[in-house]
Amino acid sequence: SAIISTKSGFGSDYGATYNTATNQLIYLRLTRDLSTGVQGGSIMVVNDADSLKDTYAPTPIPAFALDIEWEDDSQAVLYSTRTDVIYFDFETNSRLVIQENLTNPQIEFAPDFRNYVYTALDPALNVPQLHIANRLDDRVMRQITFNTEGTIQDILWLVG
């Protein structure tokens, strides 16, 4: 069997997702900044993921990411950190912070990839709420849940 991931010393790799259009596998490798204590996942990119090599050399993208999602054109990902939602373009190797000053946001693309949802704390209630934003104009957003208590565990957008 091929070796894609090796031990990093900080914990398990997680969040693996395969892109059939680009033949890439991405996953998160737990990392920690020892000077600040910030932890999250470096985005690990495995190119030619189905080429049946004995070992792979993943390319790391430092990020401290918590969650990651492929975009519909397969050339970019949306990922979240402890405070931000970030768009990363593989072709230009550039990052764009599209939502900021959040608390552990979760993210999920809509099935048509035109919109995405993310979690943000309601400042009045200190309760996480779902917000929706358009992928093409990421600053246009609105809150879509109004929970008075509880938490949001996982976001799953069903087609229907």
PDB file of C-alpha atoms in Angstrom:
ATOM      1  CA  SER A   1       0.000   0.000   0.000  1.00  0.00           C
ATOM      2  CA  ALA A   2       1.140   3.547  -0.730  1.00  0.00           C
ATOM      3  CA  ILE A   3       2.286   5.926   1.990  1.00  0.00           C
ATOM      4  CA  ILE A   4       0.478   9.247   1.675  1.00  0.00           C
ATOM      5  CA  SER A   5       0.823  10.566   5.209  1.00  0.00           C
ATOM      6  CA  THR A   6       3.492  10.093   7.859  1.00  0.00           C
ATOM      7  CA  LYS A   7       3.424  10.792  11.593  1.00  0.00           C
ATOM      8  CA  SER A   8       3.769  14.465  12.457  1.00  0.00           C
ATOM      9  CA  GLY A   9       4.024  14.249  16.239  1.00  0.00           C
ATOM     10  CA  PHE A  10       0.971  16.426  16.996  1.00  0.00           C
ATOM     11  CA  GLY A  11      -1.896  14.065  16.215  1.00  0.00           C
ATOM     12  CA  SER A  12      -3.811  12.458  13.395  1.00  0.00           C
ATOM     13  CA  ASP A  13      -4.272  13.872   9.916  1.00  0.00           C
ATOM     14  CA  TYR A  14      -7.913  14.639   9.142  1.00  0.00           C
ATOM     15  CA  GLY A  15     -10.395  16.104   6.651  1.00  0.00           C
ATOM     16  CA  ALA A  16      -9.223  14.186   3.564  1.00  0.00           C
ATOM     17  CA  THR A  17     -11.064  14.975   0.354  1.00  0.00           C
ATOM     18  CA  TYR A  18     -10.291  13.881  -3.216  1.00  0.00           C
ATOM     19  CA  ASN A  19     -10.769  16.018  -6.306  1.00  0.00           C
ATOM     20  CA  THR A  20     -11.563  13.891  -9.363  1.00  0.00           C
ATOM     21  CA  ALA A  21     -11.112  16.810 -11.783  1.00  0.00           C
ATOM     22  CA  THR A  22      -7.507  17.562 -10.786  1.00  0.00           C
ATOM     23  CA  ASN A  23      -6.513  14.151  -9.377  1.00  0.00           C
ATOM     24  CA  GLN A  24      -5.514  15.798  -6.104  1.00  0.00           C
ATOM     25  CA  LEU A  25      -6.039  14.704  -2.547  1.00  0.00           C
ATOM     26  CA  ILE A  26      -6.029  17.325   0.186  1.00  0.00           C
ATOM     27  CA  TYR A  27      -6.061  16.750   3.907  1.00  0.00           C
ATOM     28  CA  LEU A  28      -5.214  18.628   7.073  1.00  0.00           C
ATOM     29  CA  ARG A  29      -2.170  17.812   9.195  1.00  0.00           C
ATOM     30  CA  LEU A  30      -2.399  19.019  12.766  1.00  0.00           C
ATOM     31  CA  THR A  31       0.244  21.651  13.497  1.00  0.00           C
ATOM     32  CA  ARG A  32       0.922  24.020  16.363  1.00  0.00           C
ATOM     33  CA  ASP A  33       2.731  27.350  16.575  1.00  0.00           C
ATOM     34  CA  LEU A  34       4.830  26.806  19.689  1.00  0.00           C
ATOM     35  CA  SER A  35       5.289  30.546  20.297  1.00  0.00           C
ATOM     36  CA  THR A  36       1.553  31.448  20.203  1.00  0.00           C
ATOM     37  CA  GLY A  37      -0.130  28.118  20.972  1.00  0.00           C
ATOM     38  CA  VAL A  38      -2.345  28.424  17.877  1.00  0.00           C
ATOM     39  CA  GLN A  39      -3.103  25.049  16.354  1.00  0.00           C
ATOM     40  CA  GLY A  40      -4.942  23.758  13.327  1.00  0.00           C
ATOM     41  CA  GLY A  41      -4.150  21.909  10.140  1.00  0.00           C
ATOM     42  CA  SER A  42      -1.617  22.643   7.471  1.00  0.00           C
ATOM     43  CA  ILE A  43      -3.271  21.935   4.128  1.00  0.00           C
ATOM     44  CA  MET A  44      -1.442  18.983   2.592  1.00  0.00           C
ATOM     45  CA  VAL A  45      -1.782  18.604  -1.189  1.00  0.00           C
ATOM     46  CA  VAL A  46      -1.066  15.268  -2.889  1.00  0.00           C
ATOM     47  CA  ASN A  47      -0.770  15.615  -6.665  1.00  0.00           C
ATOM     48  CA  ASP A  48      -1.341  12.631  -8.986  1.00  0.00           C
ATOM     49  CA  ALA A  49      -3.112  10.886  -6.140  1.00  0.00           C
ATOM     50  CA  ASP A  50      -4.118   7.843  -8.177  1.00  0.00           C
ATOM     51  CA  SER A  51      -0.756   7.221  -9.873  1.00  0.00           C
ATOM     52  CA  LEU A  52      -0.016   4.174  -7.665  1.00  0.00           C
ATOM     53  CA  LYS A  53       3.303   5.406  -6.307  1.00  0.00           C
ATOM     54  CA  ASP A  54       4.944   3.696  -3.349  1.00  0.00           C
ATOM     55  CA  THR A  55       5.242   7.014  -1.521  1.00  0.00           C
ATOM     56  CA  TYR A  56       3.938  10.522  -2.105  1.00  0.00           C
ATOM     57  CA  ALA A  57       5.459  13.876  -1.252  1.00  0.00           C
ATOM     58  CA  PRO A  58       2.584  16.101  -0.124  1.00  0.00           C
ATOM     59  CA  THR A  59       3.028  19.840  -0.576  1.00  0.00           C
ATOM     60  CA  PRO A  60       2.159  21.732   2.633  1.00  0.00           C
ATOM     61  CA  ILE A  61       0.292  25.027   2.643  1.00  0.00           C
ATOM     62  CA  PRO A  62       0.643  26.579   6.144  1.00  0.00           C
ATOM     63  CA  ALA A  63      -2.826  27.529   7.293  1.00  0.00           C
ATOM     64  CA  PHE A  64      -3.879  26.380  10.805  1.00  0.00           C
ATOM     65  CA  ALA A  65      -7.114  25.291   9.081  1.00  0.00           C
ATOM     66  CA  LEU A  66     -10.060  23.691  10.882  1.00  0.00           C
ATOM     67  CA  ASP A  67     -12.214  22.806   7.862  1.00  0.00           C
ATOM     68  CA  ILE A  68     -11.659  22.686   4.089  1.00  0.00           C
ATOM     69  CA  GLU A  69     -13.911  22.405   1.007  1.00  0.00           C
ATOM     70  CA  TRP A  70     -13.099  22.176  -2.733  1.00  0.00           C
ATOM     71  CA  GLU A  71     -14.639  24.850  -4.942  1.00  0.00           C
ATOM     72  CA  ASP A  72     -16.645  23.816  -8.011  1.00  0.00           C
ATOM     73  CA  ASP A  73     -13.945  24.683 -10.553  1.00  0.00           C
ATOM     74  CA  SER A  74     -11.520  22.478  -8.613  1.00  0.00           C
ATOM     75  CA  GLN A  75      -8.771  25.105  -8.721  1.00  0.00           C
ATOM     76  CA  ALA A  76      -9.453  26.578  -5.295  1.00  0.00           C
ATOM     77  CA  VAL A  77     -10.549  25.696  -1.786  1.00  0.00           C
ATOM     78  CA  LEU A  78     -12.470  27.431   0.935  1.00  0.00           C
ATOM     79  CA  TYR A  79     -11.080  26.830   4.414  1.00  0.00           C
ATOM     80  CA  SER A  80     -11.666  28.107   7.905  1.00  0.00           C
ATOM     81  CA  THR A  81      -9.252  28.937  10.722  1.00  0.00           C
ATOM     82  CA  ARG A  82     -10.078  29.782  14.343  1.00  0.00           C
ATOM     83  CA  THR A  83     -11.189  33.274  13.254  1.00  0.00           C
ATOM     84  CA  ASP A  84     -11.512  33.506   9.466  1.00  0.00           C
ATOM     85  CA  VAL A  85     -12.925  31.984   6.290  1.00  0.00           C
ATOM     86  CA  ILE A  86     -10.308  32.029   3.535  1.00  0.00           C
ATOM     87  CA  TYR A  87     -10.376  31.377  -0.203  1.00  0.00           C
ATOM     88  CA  PHE A  88      -7.149  29.820  -1.547  1.00  0.00           C
ATOM     89  CA  ASP A  89      -6.471  29.707  -5.300  1.00  0.00           C
ATOM     90  CA  PHE A  90      -4.013  26.956  -6.336  1.00  0.00           C
ATOM     91  CA  GLU A  91      -3.306  28.503  -9.751  1.00  0.00           C
ATOM     92  CA  THR A  92      -2.134  31.837  -8.333  1.00  0.00           C
ATOM     93  CA  ASN A  93      -1.045  30.481  -4.926  1.00  0.00           C
ATOM     94  CA  SER A  94      -2.976  33.325  -3.303  1.00  0.00           C
ATOM     95  CA  ARG A  95      -5.228  33.682  -0.256  1.00  0.00           C
ATOM     96  CA  LEU A  96      -8.194  35.973   0.222  1.00  0.00           C
ATOM     97  CA  VAL A  97      -9.824  36.389   3.637  1.00  0.00           C
ATOM     98  CA  ILE A  98     -13.551  36.564   2.879  1.00  0.00           C
ATOM     99  CA  GLN A  99     -15.002  36.469   6.424  1.00  0.00           C
ATOM    100  CA  GLU A 100     -13.063  37.519   9.511  1.00  0.00           C
ATOM    101  CA  ASN A 101     -13.260  37.992  13.276  1.00  0.00           C
ATOM    102  CA  LEU A 102     -15.358  34.842  13.760  1.00  0.00           C
ATOM    103  CA  THR A 103     -15.107  32.118  16.423  1.00  0.00           C
ATOM    104  CA  ASN A 104     -14.212  28.639  15.115  1.00  0.00           C
ATOM    105  CA  PRO A 105     -16.319  28.922  11.941  1.00  0.00           C
ATOM    106  CA  GLN A 106     -17.521  25.832  10.123  1.00  0.00           C
ATOM    107  CA  ILE A 107     -18.046  26.037   6.347  1.00  0.00           C
ATOM    108  CA  GLU A 108     -19.968  24.198   3.632  1.00  0.00           C
ATOM    109  CA  PHE A 109     -20.588  24.940  -0.048  1.00  0.00           C
ATOM    110  CA  ALA A 110     -24.112  24.772  -1.435  1.00  0.00           C
ATOM    111  CA  PRO A 111     -24.623  21.901  -3.914  1.00  0.00           C
ATOM    112  CA  ASP A 112     -24.564  24.385  -6.828  1.00  0.00           C
ATOM    113  CA  PHE A 113     -21.428  26.110  -5.415  1.00  0.00           C
ATOM    114  CA  ARG A 114     -22.982  29.565  -5.854  1.00  0.00           C
ATOM    115  CA  ASN A 115     -23.279  30.058  -2.114  1.00  0.00           C
ATOM    116  CA  TYR A 116     -21.630  28.807   1.035  1.00  0.00           C
ATOM    117  CA  VAL A 117     -22.711  28.756   4.653  1.00  0.00           C
ATOM    118  CA  TYR A 118     -20.601  29.356   7.705  1.00  0.00           C
ATOM    119  CA  THR A 119     -21.144  29.564  11.444  1.00  0.00           C
ATOM    120  CA  ALA A 120     -20.718  32.761  13.429  1.00  0.00           C
ATOM    121  CA  LEU A 121     -21.599  33.626  17.013  1.00  0.00           C
ATOM    122  CA  ASP A 122     -24.634  35.826  17.574  1.00  0.00           C
ATOM    123  CA  PRO A 123     -23.091  38.548  19.789  1.00  0.00           C
ATOM    124  CA  ALA A 124     -26.298  39.174  21.747  1.00  0.00           C
ATOM    125  CA  LEU A 125     -26.914  35.506  22.628  1.00  0.00           C
ATOM    126  CA  ASN A 126     -23.393  34.053  22.348  1.00  0.00           C
ATOM    127  CA  VAL A 127     -24.940  31.194  20.332  1.00  0.00           C
ATOM    128  CA  PRO A 128     -23.617  29.999  16.948  1.00  0.00           C
ATOM    129  CA  GLN A 129     -25.822  30.782  13.954  1.00  0.00           C
ATOM    130  CA  LEU A 130     -25.668  29.841  10.271  1.00  0.00           C
ATOM    131  CA  HIS A 131     -24.966  32.605   7.775  1.00  0.00           C
ATOM    132  CA  ILE A 132     -25.110  32.353   3.988  1.00  0.00           C
ATOM    133  CA  ALA A 133     -22.896  34.254   1.554  1.00  0.00           C
ATOM    134  CA  ASN A 134     -22.637  34.317  -2.209  1.00  0.00           C
ATOM    135  CA  ARG A 135     -19.419  32.794  -3.560  1.00  0.00           C
ATOM    136  CA  LEU A 136     -19.075  35.528  -6.174  1.00  0.00           C
ATOM    137  CA  ASP A 137     -19.661  38.435  -3.773  1.00  0.00           C
ATOM    138  CA  ASP A 138     -18.518  37.117  -0.415  1.00  0.00           C
ATOM    139  CA  ARG A 139     -19.450  40.254   1.521  1.00  0.00           C
ATOM    140  CA  VAL A 140     -23.165  39.857   0.707  1.00  0.00           C
ATOM    141  CA  MET A 141     -24.362  37.667   3.546  1.00  0.00           C
ATOM    142  CA  ARG A 142     -27.317  37.080   5.807  1.00  0.00           C
ATOM    143  CA  GLN A 143     -28.085  35.116   8.932  1.00  0.00           C
ATOM    144  CA  ILE A 144     -30.377  32.125   8.272  1.00  0.00           C
ATOM    145  CA  THR A 145     -30.805  30.613  11.757  1.00  0.00           C
ATOM    146  CA  PHE A 146     -31.954  32.345  14.926  1.00  0.00           C
ATOM    147  CA  ASN A 147     -31.329  29.796  17.675  1.00  0.00           C
ATOM    148  CA  THR A 148     -31.644  31.014  21.265  1.00  0.00           C
ATOM    149  CA  GLU A 149     -29.503  28.210  22.694  1.00  0.00           C
ATOM    150  CA  GLY A 150     -27.427  25.201  21.693  1.00  0.00           C
ATOM    151  CA  THR A 151     -24.645  24.632  19.219  1.00  0.00           C
ATOM    152  CA  ILE A 152     -24.076  23.624  15.610  1.00  0.00           C
ATOM    153  CA  GLN A 153     -22.070  20.401  15.265  1.00  0.00           C
ATOM    154  CA  ASP A 154     -21.778  19.641  11.549  1.00  0.00           C
ATOM    155  CA  ILE A 155     -23.121  21.393   8.481  1.00  0.00           C
ATOM    156  CA  LEU A 156     -24.582  19.156   5.783  1.00  0.00           C
ATOM    157  CA  TRP A 157     -26.322  20.804   2.841  1.00  0.00           C
ATOM    158  CA  LEU A 158     -28.795  18.398   1.217  1.00  0.00           C
ATOM    159  CA  VAL A 159     -30.010  18.744  -2.348  1.00  0.00           C
ATOM    160  CA  GLY A 160     -33.750  19.011  -2.486  1.00  0.00           C
TER     161      GLY A 160
END
